[in-house]
Amino acid sequence: MSRHTFYKTIPLLLVIISLLFAFDLNLHPLQLIRGLPNLWALALEAMPPDLNLVSSATISLIETIEIAFLGTLLGAAIALPFSFLAARNLFPQQVTIPARLALAGIRTLPALLWALIFVIMIGLGPYAGVLATAAYTIGYLGKLHYEAIEGLNPSPLEALSSIGTTKLQLIRF
């Protein structure tokens, strides 16, 4: 089989596998079409909007922005030291592997699951939201940062190391 023929069969295989999975999961396009009247009923219920809810919605919007800001700030502050520990060009494998595993473990849980975990721990409210946002941020910013650190030009790092700087001084510069 030539490479060209092989590449032509891949889309066909993907379609066949997708159809098999859709059949196995009982996914039917008619279900979506039958649900359209429900969407129309929701739109009719939403019109005209209840203007009495504007003040409480505004308060909730401000609270959401505050949660996002504080959670991202806290997550970024925690992710930065983790990212230095996970960078292979700064630390040996005995340090980078556990740091990377921790970041990967944090990153594998979606934000909604983090929210559930913190709601179970401390109850409903903005505090759980801040912590969930922070956890989500730690995982992703930590990975982005350590990849950026590893992408640095090694010459300045080697020059600083050769004059006897400590790891803390190296990270600082």
Short mmCIF file of C-alpha atoms in Angstrom, two decimals:
data_model
loop_
_atom_site.label_atom_id
_atom_site.label_comp_id
_atom_site.label_asym_id
_atom_site.label_seq_id
_atom_site.Cartn_x
_atom_site.Cartn_y
_atom_site.Cartn_z
CA MET A 1 0.00 0.00 0.00
CA SER A 2 1.47 3.32 -1.00
CA ARG A 3 1.73 6.21 1.40
CA HIS A 4 -0.75 8.23 -0.65
CA THR A 5 -3.38 5.47 -0.47
CA PHE A 6 -2.74 5.05 3.24
CA TYR A 7 -3.37 8.75 3.89
CA LYS A 8 -6.59 8.58 1.87
CA THR A 9 -7.91 5.75 4.05
CA ILE A 10 -7.35 7.57 7.36
CA PRO A 11 -10.39 9.90 6.97
CA LEU A 12 -12.54 6.93 6.00
CA LEU A 13 -11.40 5.01 9.07
CA LEU A 14 -12.12 8.02 11.29
CA VAL A 15 -15.64 8.31 9.88
CA ILE A 16 -16.31 4.59 10.37
CA ILE A 17 -14.98 4.62 13.94
CA SER A 18 -16.96 7.78 14.74
CA LEU A 19 -20.17 6.23 13.42
CA LEU A 20 -19.57 3.06 15.44
CA PHE A 21 -18.96 5.07 18.61
CA ALA A 22 -22.02 7.27 17.97
CA PHE A 23 -24.16 4.17 17.48
CA ASP A 24 -22.76 2.58 20.64
CA LEU A 25 -23.54 5.74 22.64
CA ASN A 26 -27.06 6.01 21.17
CA LEU A 27 -26.37 9.44 19.71
CA HIS A 28 -29.13 10.38 17.30
CA PRO A 29 -29.40 13.70 15.45
CA LEU A 30 -33.18 13.55 15.87
CA GLN A 31 -32.77 14.04 19.63
CA LEU A 32 -31.16 17.41 18.96
CA ILE A 33 -33.90 18.40 16.51
CA ARG A 34 -36.62 17.30 18.96
CA GLY A 35 -35.02 19.52 21.62
CA LEU A 36 -35.26 22.73 19.55
CA PRO A 37 -38.78 23.58 20.83
CA ASN A 38 -37.35 23.55 24.37
CA LEU A 39 -34.76 26.11 23.31
CA TRP A 40 -37.52 28.26 21.81
CA ALA A 41 -39.53 28.00 25.08
CA LEU A 42 -36.46 29.16 27.03
CA ALA A 43 -36.04 32.16 24.72
CA LEU A 44 -39.71 33.11 25.17
CA GLU A 45 -39.39 32.87 28.97
CA ALA A 46 -36.37 35.16 28.88
CA MET A 47 -38.28 37.91 27.08
CA PRO A 48 -38.86 40.53 28.30
CA PRO A 49 -35.97 40.48 30.75
CA ASP A 50 -36.77 41.04 34.43
CA LEU A 51 -35.09 44.37 35.18
CA ASN A 52 -35.51 43.79 38.92
CA LEU A 53 -32.62 41.32 38.65
CA VAL A 54 -30.14 43.85 37.26
CA SER A 55 -28.82 44.98 40.66
CA SER A 56 -28.28 41.44 41.96
CA ALA A 57 -26.79 40.39 38.62
CA THR A 58 -24.40 43.35 38.78
CA ILE A 59 -23.30 42.37 42.29
CA SER A 60 -22.77 38.77 41.15
CA LEU A 61 -20.81 39.94 38.10
CA ILE A 62 -18.50 42.04 40.27
CA GLU A 63 -18.04 39.11 42.66
CA THR A 64 -17.15 36.84 39.73
CA ILE A 65 -14.53 39.31 38.49
CA GLU A 66 -13.07 39.54 42.01
CA ILE A 67 -12.93 35.73 42.28
CA ALA A 68 -11.21 35.46 38.90
CA PHE A 69 -8.70 38.18 39.75
CA LEU A 70 -7.76 36.83 43.19
CA GLY A 71 -7.70 33.20 42.03
CA THR A 72 -5.48 33.98 39.08
CA LEU A 73 -3.15 36.13 41.18
CA LEU A 74 -2.84 33.44 43.87
CA GLY A 75 -2.37 30.71 41.27
CA ALA A 76 0.31 32.69 39.44
CA ALA A 77 2.16 33.37 42.69
CA ILE A 78 2.22 29.64 43.52
CA ALA A 79 2.92 28.50 39.94
CA LEU A 80 6.07 30.57 39.55
CA PRO A 81 8.19 28.75 42.18
CA PHE A 82 6.84 25.40 40.93
CA SER A 83 7.86 26.31 37.39
CA PHE A 84 11.43 27.05 38.45
CA LEU A 85 11.58 23.70 40.23
CA ALA A 86 10.23 21.94 37.13
CA ALA A 87 12.72 23.51 34.70
CA ARG A 88 15.34 20.97 33.62
CA ASN A 89 17.94 23.62 32.88
CA LEU A 90 17.88 24.85 36.50
CA PHE A 91 17.49 21.73 38.64
CA PRO A 92 18.38 18.02 38.47
CA GLN A 93 15.83 15.30 37.70
CA GLN A 94 15.35 14.52 41.40
CA VAL A 95 13.71 17.95 41.71
CA THR A 96 12.14 18.45 38.28
CA ILE A 97 10.31 15.12 38.05
CA PRO A 98 8.29 15.53 41.28
CA ALA A 99 7.57 19.18 40.42
CA ARG A 100 6.36 18.22 36.94
CA LEU A 101 4.28 15.37 38.32
CA ALA A 102 2.64 17.75 40.79
CA LEU A 103 1.87 20.27 38.05
CA ALA A 104 0.55 17.55 35.74
CA GLY A 105 -1.62 16.15 38.52
CA ILE A 106 -3.07 19.56 39.25
CA ARG A 107 -3.61 20.20 35.54
CA THR A 108 -5.48 16.95 34.93
CA LEU A 109 -8.45 17.98 37.06
CA PRO A 110 -10.79 20.42 35.30
CA ALA A 111 -11.74 23.69 37.00
CA LEU A 112 -15.25 22.45 37.73
CA LEU A 113 -13.89 19.46 39.62
CA TRP A 114 -11.57 21.73 41.60
CA ALA A 115 -14.62 23.83 42.43
CA LEU A 116 -16.47 20.73 43.70
CA ILE A 117 -13.48 19.69 45.80
CA PHE A 118 -13.23 23.10 47.45
CA VAL A 119 -17.01 23.38 47.94
CA ILE A 120 -16.88 20.04 49.76
CA MET A 121 -13.94 21.27 51.85
CA ILE A 122 -15.11 24.76 52.80
CA GLY A 123 -18.67 25.12 51.50
CA LEU A 124 -20.29 27.29 48.88
CA GLY A 125 -19.08 30.81 48.35
CA PRO A 126 -16.42 32.96 46.79
CA TYR A 127 -13.60 31.40 48.83
CA ALA A 128 -14.11 28.04 47.09
CA GLY A 129 -14.19 29.85 43.75
CA VAL A 130 -10.91 31.64 44.43
CA LEU A 131 -9.20 28.39 45.44
CA ALA A 132 -10.59 26.49 42.44
CA THR A 133 -9.42 29.21 40.07
CA ALA A 134 -6.02 29.24 41.77
CA ALA A 135 -5.62 25.47 41.45
CA TYR A 136 -6.53 25.55 37.78
CA THR A 137 -4.12 28.45 37.23
CA ILE A 138 -1.25 26.70 39.05
CA GLY A 139 -1.39 23.75 36.69
CA TYR A 140 -1.48 25.66 33.45
CA LEU A 141 0.74 28.63 34.27
CA GLY A 142 3.29 26.34 35.90
CA LYS A 143 3.61 24.35 32.67
CA LEU A 144 3.76 27.46 30.50
CA HIS A 145 6.40 29.03 32.72
CA TYR A 146 8.70 26.02 32.96
CA GLU A 147 8.57 25.57 29.20
CA ALA A 148 9.49 29.24 28.77
CA ILE A 149 12.32 28.91 31.29
CA GLU A 150 13.68 25.86 29.47
CA GLY A 151 13.57 27.81 26.22
CA LEU A 152 15.94 30.48 27.52
CA ASN A 153 19.31 30.95 25.92
CA PRO A 154 21.67 28.73 27.97
CA SER A 155 24.72 31.00 27.58
CA PRO A 156 23.77 33.56 30.28
CA LEU A 157 22.77 30.73 32.65
CA GLU A 158 26.11 29.00 32.10
CA ALA A 159 27.99 32.27 32.57
CA LEU A 160 26.23 32.95 35.86
CA SER A 161 26.79 29.38 37.05
CA SER A 162 30.48 29.55 36.16
CA ILE A 163 31.05 32.51 38.47
CA GLY A 164 29.54 30.60 41.39
CA THR A 165 26.03 31.96 41.73
CA THR A 166 23.61 30.04 43.89
CA LYS A 167 20.38 28.60 42.44
CA LEU A 168 18.42 31.43 44.05
CA GLN A 169 20.68 34.05 42.46
CA LEU A 170 20.48 32.23 39.13
CA ILE A 171 16.67 32.23 39.27
CA ARG A 172 16.64 35.89 40.29
CA PHE A 173 18.67 36.96 37.28
#
